[in-house]
mmCIF file of C-alpha atoms in Angstrom:
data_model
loop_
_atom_site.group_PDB
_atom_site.id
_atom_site.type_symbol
_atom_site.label_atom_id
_atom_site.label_comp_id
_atom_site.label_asym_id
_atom_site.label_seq_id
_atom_site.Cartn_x
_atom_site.Cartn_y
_atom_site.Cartn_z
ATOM 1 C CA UNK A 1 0.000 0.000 0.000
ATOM 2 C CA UNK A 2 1.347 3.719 -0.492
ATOM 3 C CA UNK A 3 3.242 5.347 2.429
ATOM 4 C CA UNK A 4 4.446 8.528 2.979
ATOM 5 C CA UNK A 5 7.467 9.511 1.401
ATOM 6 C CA UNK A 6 10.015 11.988 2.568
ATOM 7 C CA UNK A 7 12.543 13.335 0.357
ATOM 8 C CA UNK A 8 16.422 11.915 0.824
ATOM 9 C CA UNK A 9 18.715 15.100 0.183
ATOM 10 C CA UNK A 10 21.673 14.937 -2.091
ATOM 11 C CA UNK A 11 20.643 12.797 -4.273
ATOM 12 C CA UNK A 12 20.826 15.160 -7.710
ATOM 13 C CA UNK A 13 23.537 17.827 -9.028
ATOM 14 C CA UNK A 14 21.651 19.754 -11.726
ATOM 15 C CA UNK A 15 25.028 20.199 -13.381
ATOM 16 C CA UNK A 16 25.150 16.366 -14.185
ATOM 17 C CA UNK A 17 22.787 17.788 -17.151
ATOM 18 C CA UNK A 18 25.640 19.469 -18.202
ATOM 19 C CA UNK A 19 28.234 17.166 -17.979
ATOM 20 C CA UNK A 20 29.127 17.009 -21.601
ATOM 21 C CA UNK A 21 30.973 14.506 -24.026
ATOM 22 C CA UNK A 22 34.153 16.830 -24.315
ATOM 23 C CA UNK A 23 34.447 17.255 -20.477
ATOM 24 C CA UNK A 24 33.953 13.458 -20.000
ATOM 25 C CA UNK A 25 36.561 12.905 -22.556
ATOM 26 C CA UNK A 26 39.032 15.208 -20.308
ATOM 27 C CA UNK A 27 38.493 13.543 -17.323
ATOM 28 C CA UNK A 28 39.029 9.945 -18.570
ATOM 29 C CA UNK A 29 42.166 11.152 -20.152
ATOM 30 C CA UNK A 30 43.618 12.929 -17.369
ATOM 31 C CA UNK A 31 42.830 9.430 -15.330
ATOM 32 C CA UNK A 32 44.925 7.597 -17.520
ATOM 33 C CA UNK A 33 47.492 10.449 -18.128
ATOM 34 C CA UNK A 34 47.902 10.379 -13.935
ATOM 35 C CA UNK A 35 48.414 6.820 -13.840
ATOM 36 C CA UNK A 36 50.991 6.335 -16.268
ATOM 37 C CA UNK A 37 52.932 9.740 -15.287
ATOM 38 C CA UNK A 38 53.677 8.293 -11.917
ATOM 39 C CA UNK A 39 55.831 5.269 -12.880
ATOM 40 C CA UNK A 40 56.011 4.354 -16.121
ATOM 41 C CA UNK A 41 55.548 0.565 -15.021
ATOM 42 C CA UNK A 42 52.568 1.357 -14.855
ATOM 43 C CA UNK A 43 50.282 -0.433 -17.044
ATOM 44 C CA UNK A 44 46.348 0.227 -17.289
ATOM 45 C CA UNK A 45 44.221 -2.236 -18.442
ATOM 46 C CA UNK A 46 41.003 -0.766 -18.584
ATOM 47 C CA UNK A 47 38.899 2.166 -17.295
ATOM 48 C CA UNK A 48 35.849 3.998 -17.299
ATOM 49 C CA UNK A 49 33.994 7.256 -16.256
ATOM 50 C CA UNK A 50 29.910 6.974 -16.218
ATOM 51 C CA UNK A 51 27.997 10.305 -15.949
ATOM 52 C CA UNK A 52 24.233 9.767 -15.497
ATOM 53 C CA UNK A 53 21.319 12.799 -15.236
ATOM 54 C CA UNK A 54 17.577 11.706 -14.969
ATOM 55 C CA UNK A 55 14.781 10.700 -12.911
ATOM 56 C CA UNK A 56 13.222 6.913 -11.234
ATOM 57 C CA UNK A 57 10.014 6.662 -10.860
ATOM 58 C CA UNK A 58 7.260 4.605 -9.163
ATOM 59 C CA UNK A 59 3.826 3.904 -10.494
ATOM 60 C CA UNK A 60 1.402 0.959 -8.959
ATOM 61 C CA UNK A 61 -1.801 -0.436 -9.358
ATOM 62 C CA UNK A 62 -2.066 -0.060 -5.186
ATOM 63 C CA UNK A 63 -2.251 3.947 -6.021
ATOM 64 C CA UNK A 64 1.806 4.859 -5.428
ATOM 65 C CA UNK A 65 3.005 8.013 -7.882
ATOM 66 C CA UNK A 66 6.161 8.612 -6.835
ATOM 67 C CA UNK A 67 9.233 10.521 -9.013
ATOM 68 C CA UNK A 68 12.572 12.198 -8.334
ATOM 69 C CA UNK A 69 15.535 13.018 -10.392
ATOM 70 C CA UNK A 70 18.977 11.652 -9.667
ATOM 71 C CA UNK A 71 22.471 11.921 -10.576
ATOM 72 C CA UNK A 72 25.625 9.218 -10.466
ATOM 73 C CA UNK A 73 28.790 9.952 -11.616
ATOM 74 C CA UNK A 74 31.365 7.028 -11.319
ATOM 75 C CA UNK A 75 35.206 6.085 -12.547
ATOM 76 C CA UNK A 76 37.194 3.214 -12.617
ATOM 77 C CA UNK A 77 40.901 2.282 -13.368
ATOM 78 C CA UNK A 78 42.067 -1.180 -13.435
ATOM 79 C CA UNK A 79 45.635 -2.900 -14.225
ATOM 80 C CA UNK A 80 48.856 -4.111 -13.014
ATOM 81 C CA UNK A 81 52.693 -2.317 -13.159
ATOM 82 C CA UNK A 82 55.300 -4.550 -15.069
ATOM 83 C CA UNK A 83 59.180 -4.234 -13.945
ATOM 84 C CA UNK A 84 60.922 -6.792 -16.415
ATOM 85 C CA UNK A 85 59.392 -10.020 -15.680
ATOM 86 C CA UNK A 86 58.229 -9.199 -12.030
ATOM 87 C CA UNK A 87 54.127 -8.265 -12.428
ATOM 88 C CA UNK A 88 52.547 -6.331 -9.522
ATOM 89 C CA UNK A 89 49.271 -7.357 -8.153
ATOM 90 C CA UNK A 90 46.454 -6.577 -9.741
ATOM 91 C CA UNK A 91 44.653 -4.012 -9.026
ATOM 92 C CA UNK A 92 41.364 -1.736 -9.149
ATOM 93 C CA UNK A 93 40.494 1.492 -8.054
ATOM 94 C CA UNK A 94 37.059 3.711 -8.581
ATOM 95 C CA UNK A 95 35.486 6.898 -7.445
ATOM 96 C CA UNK A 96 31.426 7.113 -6.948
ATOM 97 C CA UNK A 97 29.377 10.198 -6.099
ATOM 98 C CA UNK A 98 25.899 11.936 -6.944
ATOM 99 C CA UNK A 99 27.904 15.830 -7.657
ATOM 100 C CA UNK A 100 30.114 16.394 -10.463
ATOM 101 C CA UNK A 101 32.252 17.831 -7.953
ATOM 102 C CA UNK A 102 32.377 14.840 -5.709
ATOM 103 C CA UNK A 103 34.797 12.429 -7.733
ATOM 104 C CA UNK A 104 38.338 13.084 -8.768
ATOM 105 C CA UNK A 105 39.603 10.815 -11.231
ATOM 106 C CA UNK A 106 43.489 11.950 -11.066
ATOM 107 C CA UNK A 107 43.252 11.220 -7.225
ATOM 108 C CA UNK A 108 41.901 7.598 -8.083
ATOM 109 C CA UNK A 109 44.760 6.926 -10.778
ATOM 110 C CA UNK A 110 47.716 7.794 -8.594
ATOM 111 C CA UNK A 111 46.189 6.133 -5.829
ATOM 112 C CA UNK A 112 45.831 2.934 -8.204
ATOM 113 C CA UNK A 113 49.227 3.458 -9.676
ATOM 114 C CA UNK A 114 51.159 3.871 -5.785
ATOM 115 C CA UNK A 115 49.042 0.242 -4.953
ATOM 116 C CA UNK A 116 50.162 -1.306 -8.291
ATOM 117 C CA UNK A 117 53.935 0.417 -8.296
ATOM 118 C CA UNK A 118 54.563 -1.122 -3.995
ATOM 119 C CA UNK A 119 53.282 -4.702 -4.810
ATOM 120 C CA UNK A 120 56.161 -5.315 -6.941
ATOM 121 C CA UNK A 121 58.415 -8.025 -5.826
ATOM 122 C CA UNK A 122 55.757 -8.745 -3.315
ATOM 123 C CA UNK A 123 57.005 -11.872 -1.872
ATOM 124 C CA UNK A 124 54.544 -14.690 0.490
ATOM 125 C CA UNK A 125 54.409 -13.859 3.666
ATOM 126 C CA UNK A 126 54.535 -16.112 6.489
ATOM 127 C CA UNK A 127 51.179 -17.706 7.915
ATOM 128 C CA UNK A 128 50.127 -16.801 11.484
ATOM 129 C CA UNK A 129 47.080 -16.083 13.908
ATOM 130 C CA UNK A 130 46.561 -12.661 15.056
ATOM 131 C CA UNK A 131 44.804 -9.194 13.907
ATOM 132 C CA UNK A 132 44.606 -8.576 10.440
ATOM 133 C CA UNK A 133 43.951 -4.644 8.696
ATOM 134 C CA UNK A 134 41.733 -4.872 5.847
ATOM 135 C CA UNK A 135 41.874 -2.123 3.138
ATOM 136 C CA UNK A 136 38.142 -0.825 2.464
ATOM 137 C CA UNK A 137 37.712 -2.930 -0.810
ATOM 138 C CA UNK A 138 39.210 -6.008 0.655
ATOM 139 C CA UNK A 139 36.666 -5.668 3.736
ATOM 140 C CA UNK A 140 33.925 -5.177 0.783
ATOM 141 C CA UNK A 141 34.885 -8.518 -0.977
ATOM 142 C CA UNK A 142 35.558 -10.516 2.279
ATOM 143 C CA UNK A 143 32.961 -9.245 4.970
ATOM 144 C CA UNK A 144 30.050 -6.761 3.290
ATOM 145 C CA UNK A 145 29.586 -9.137 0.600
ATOM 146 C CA UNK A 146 28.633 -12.546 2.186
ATOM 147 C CA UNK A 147 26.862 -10.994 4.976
ATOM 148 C CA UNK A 148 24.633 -8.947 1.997
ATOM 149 C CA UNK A 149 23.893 -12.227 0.331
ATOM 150 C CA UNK A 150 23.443 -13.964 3.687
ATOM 151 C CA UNK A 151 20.849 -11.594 4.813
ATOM 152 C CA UNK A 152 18.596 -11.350 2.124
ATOM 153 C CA UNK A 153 15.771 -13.150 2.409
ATOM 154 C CA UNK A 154 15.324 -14.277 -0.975
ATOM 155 C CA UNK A 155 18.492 -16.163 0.199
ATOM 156 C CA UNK A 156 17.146 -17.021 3.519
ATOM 157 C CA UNK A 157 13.751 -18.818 1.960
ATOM 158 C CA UNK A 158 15.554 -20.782 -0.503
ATOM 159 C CA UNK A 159 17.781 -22.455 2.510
ATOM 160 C CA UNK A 160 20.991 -20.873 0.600
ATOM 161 C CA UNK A 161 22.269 -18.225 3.819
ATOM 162 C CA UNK A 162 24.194 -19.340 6.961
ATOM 163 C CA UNK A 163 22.676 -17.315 8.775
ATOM 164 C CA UNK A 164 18.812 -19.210 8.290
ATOM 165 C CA UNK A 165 17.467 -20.057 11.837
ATOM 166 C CA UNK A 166 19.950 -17.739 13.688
ATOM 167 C CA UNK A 167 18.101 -14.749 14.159
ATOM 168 C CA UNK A 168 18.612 -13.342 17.562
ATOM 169 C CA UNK A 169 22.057 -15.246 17.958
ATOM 170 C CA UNK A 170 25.481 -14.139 17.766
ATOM 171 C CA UNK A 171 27.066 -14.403 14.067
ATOM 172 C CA UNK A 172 30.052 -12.320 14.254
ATOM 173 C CA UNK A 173 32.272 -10.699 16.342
ATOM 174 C CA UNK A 174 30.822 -8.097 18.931
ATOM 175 C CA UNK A 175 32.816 -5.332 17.106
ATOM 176 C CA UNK A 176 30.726 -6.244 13.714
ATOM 177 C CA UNK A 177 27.812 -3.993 13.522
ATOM 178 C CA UNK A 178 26.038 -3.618 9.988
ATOM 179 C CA UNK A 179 23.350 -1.197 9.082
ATOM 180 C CA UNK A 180 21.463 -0.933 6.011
ATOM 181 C CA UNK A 181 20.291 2.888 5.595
ATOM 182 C CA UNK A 182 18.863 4.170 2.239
ATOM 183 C CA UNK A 183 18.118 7.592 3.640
ATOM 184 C CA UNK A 184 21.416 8.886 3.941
ATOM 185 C CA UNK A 185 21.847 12.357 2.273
ATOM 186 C CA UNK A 186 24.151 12.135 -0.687
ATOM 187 C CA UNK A 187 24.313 8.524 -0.490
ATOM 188 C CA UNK A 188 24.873 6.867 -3.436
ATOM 189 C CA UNK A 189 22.929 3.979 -3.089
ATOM 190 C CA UNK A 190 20.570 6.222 -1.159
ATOM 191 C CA UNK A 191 16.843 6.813 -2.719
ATOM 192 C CA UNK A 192 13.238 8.487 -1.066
ATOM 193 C CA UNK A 193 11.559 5.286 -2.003
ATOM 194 C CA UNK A 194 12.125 1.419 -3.224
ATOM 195 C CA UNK A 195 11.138 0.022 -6.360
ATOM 196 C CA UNK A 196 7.686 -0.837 -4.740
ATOM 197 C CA UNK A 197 7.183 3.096 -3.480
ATOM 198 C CA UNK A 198 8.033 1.861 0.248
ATOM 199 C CA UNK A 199 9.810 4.174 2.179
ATOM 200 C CA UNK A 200 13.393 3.707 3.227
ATOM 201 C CA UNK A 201 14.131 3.477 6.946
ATOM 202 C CA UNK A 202 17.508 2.877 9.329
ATOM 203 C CA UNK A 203 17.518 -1.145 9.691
ATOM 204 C CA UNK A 204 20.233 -2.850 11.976
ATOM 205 C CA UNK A 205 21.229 -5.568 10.200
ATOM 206 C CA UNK A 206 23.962 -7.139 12.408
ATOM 207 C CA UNK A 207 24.233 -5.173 16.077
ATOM 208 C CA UNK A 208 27.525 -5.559 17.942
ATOM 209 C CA UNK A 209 27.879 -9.151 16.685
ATOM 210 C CA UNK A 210 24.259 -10.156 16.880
ATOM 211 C CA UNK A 211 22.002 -10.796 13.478
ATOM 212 C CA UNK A 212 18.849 -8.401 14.333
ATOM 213 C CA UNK A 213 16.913 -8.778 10.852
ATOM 214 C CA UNK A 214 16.933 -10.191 7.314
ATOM 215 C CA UNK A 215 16.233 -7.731 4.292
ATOM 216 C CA UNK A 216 12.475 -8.640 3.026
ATOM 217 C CA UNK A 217 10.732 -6.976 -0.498
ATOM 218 C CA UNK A 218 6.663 -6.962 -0.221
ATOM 219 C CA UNK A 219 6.679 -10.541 -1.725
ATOM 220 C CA UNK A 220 9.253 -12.459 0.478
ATOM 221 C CA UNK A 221 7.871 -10.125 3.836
ATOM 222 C CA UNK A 222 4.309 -11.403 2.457
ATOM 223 C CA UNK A 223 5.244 -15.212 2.739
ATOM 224 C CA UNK A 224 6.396 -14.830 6.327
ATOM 225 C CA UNK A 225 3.426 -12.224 7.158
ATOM 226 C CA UNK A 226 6.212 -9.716 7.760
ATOM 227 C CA UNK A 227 6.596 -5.905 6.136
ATOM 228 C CA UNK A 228 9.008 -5.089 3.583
ATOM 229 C CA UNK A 229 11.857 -3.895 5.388
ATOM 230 C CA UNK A 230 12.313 -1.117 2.003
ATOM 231 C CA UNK A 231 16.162 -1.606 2.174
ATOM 232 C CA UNK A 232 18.878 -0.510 -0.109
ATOM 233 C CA UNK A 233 21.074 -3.541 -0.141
ATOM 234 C CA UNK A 234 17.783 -5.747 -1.035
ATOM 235 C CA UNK A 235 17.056 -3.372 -3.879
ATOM 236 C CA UNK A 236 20.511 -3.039 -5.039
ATOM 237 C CA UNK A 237 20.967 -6.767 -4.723
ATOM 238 C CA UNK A 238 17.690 -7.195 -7.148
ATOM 239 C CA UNK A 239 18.417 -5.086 -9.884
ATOM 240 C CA UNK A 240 21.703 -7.152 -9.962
#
């Protein structure tokens, strides 16, 4: 059924409209000119720069009308650095934000180009038990990822998440909290409603180690006569 809406800030930069072919064109090059002028080992393998200006919308048969422009502008820079036959790790490296303003493709290059350029003659390091710092995308790919599949409960029904049967119980670490929030300003996975017109809402997904809920559209919350919990990672996760 509808529900009021309010408005998330942030989440258009009218001069995304004007973010033109030629200035698109500069940016990408100067991305892959600041790679390459800060070692020439370095080698890039691929990139991107996405600008996008327009609106999502919501119309239902249950009497939602909902609109509201939006903006995303997003680069990426991928590769390796070569020094004779010793290869670098591979790496990638991307900037996301809803203003024109808000990414800096240089400042992702060199950053990409500094990781690629100090993995050289990386060598294996010995194995051990102890405390382990994760850089942000490795804590993406290792943590925020399984726990977003595990929680979803399109995951949960079909009997494919660890975490089926453990509600209320202790699934991580007590310094592990995880929060889905679609209604942060300038987020860019942020929106004033969900593809079904529900509104967005602060959800604790894991609290200080404990699993507190699951992520639920209107047709999963339906099965278990529950309410859609409207929550960014569950629409994100859906459109994938």
């Amino acid at each position: 059924e509808p529900v009021p809406v309010d408005v998330v800030e942030g989440l258009y930069d009218p001069a995304a409209a004007d973010y033109g072919v030629e200035r698109a064109v500069e940016s990408a090059l100067g991305m892959l000119v600041a790679a390459r002028d800060y070692d020439e080992r370095v080698t890039v393998d691929g990139g991107a720069l996405h600008c996008h200006s327009g609106a999502r919308a919501v119309v239902s048969s249950k009497g939602a009308r909902l609109a509201e422009p939006v903006s995303r502008l997003y680069c990426f820079v991928m590769g390796m650095a070569r020094d004779g036959e010793t290869v670098s790790s591979f790496d990638f490296q991307f900037d996301a934000s809803r203003r024109v303003d808000g990414v800096d493709c240089e400042r992702t290059a060199t950053t990409f180009a500094a990781n690629v350029v100090s993995s050289l003659g990386a060598k294996k390091g010995e194995s051990f038990s102890g405390t382990v710092v994760l850089s942000p995308m490795a804590a993406a790919e290792i943590i925020a990822a399984p726990i977003t599949y595990a929680v979803l409960a399109s995951t949960v029904q079909r009997g494919s998440s660890r975490f089926e049967k453990r509600m209320g119980e202790t699934v991580a670490s007590p310094l592990v909290s995880v929060t889905d929030d679609a209604s942060l300003e300038d987020g860019f996975a942020s929106a004033s409603f969900d593809r079904e017109g529900q509104a967005p809402r602060r959800l604790p997904i894991i609290d200080a180690g404990r699993l507190r809920n699951f992520l639920y559209d209107s047709y999963r919350a339906r099965r278990e006569g529950k309410s859609s919990t409207a929550a960014t990672m569950a629409r994100l996760m859906a459109r994938a």
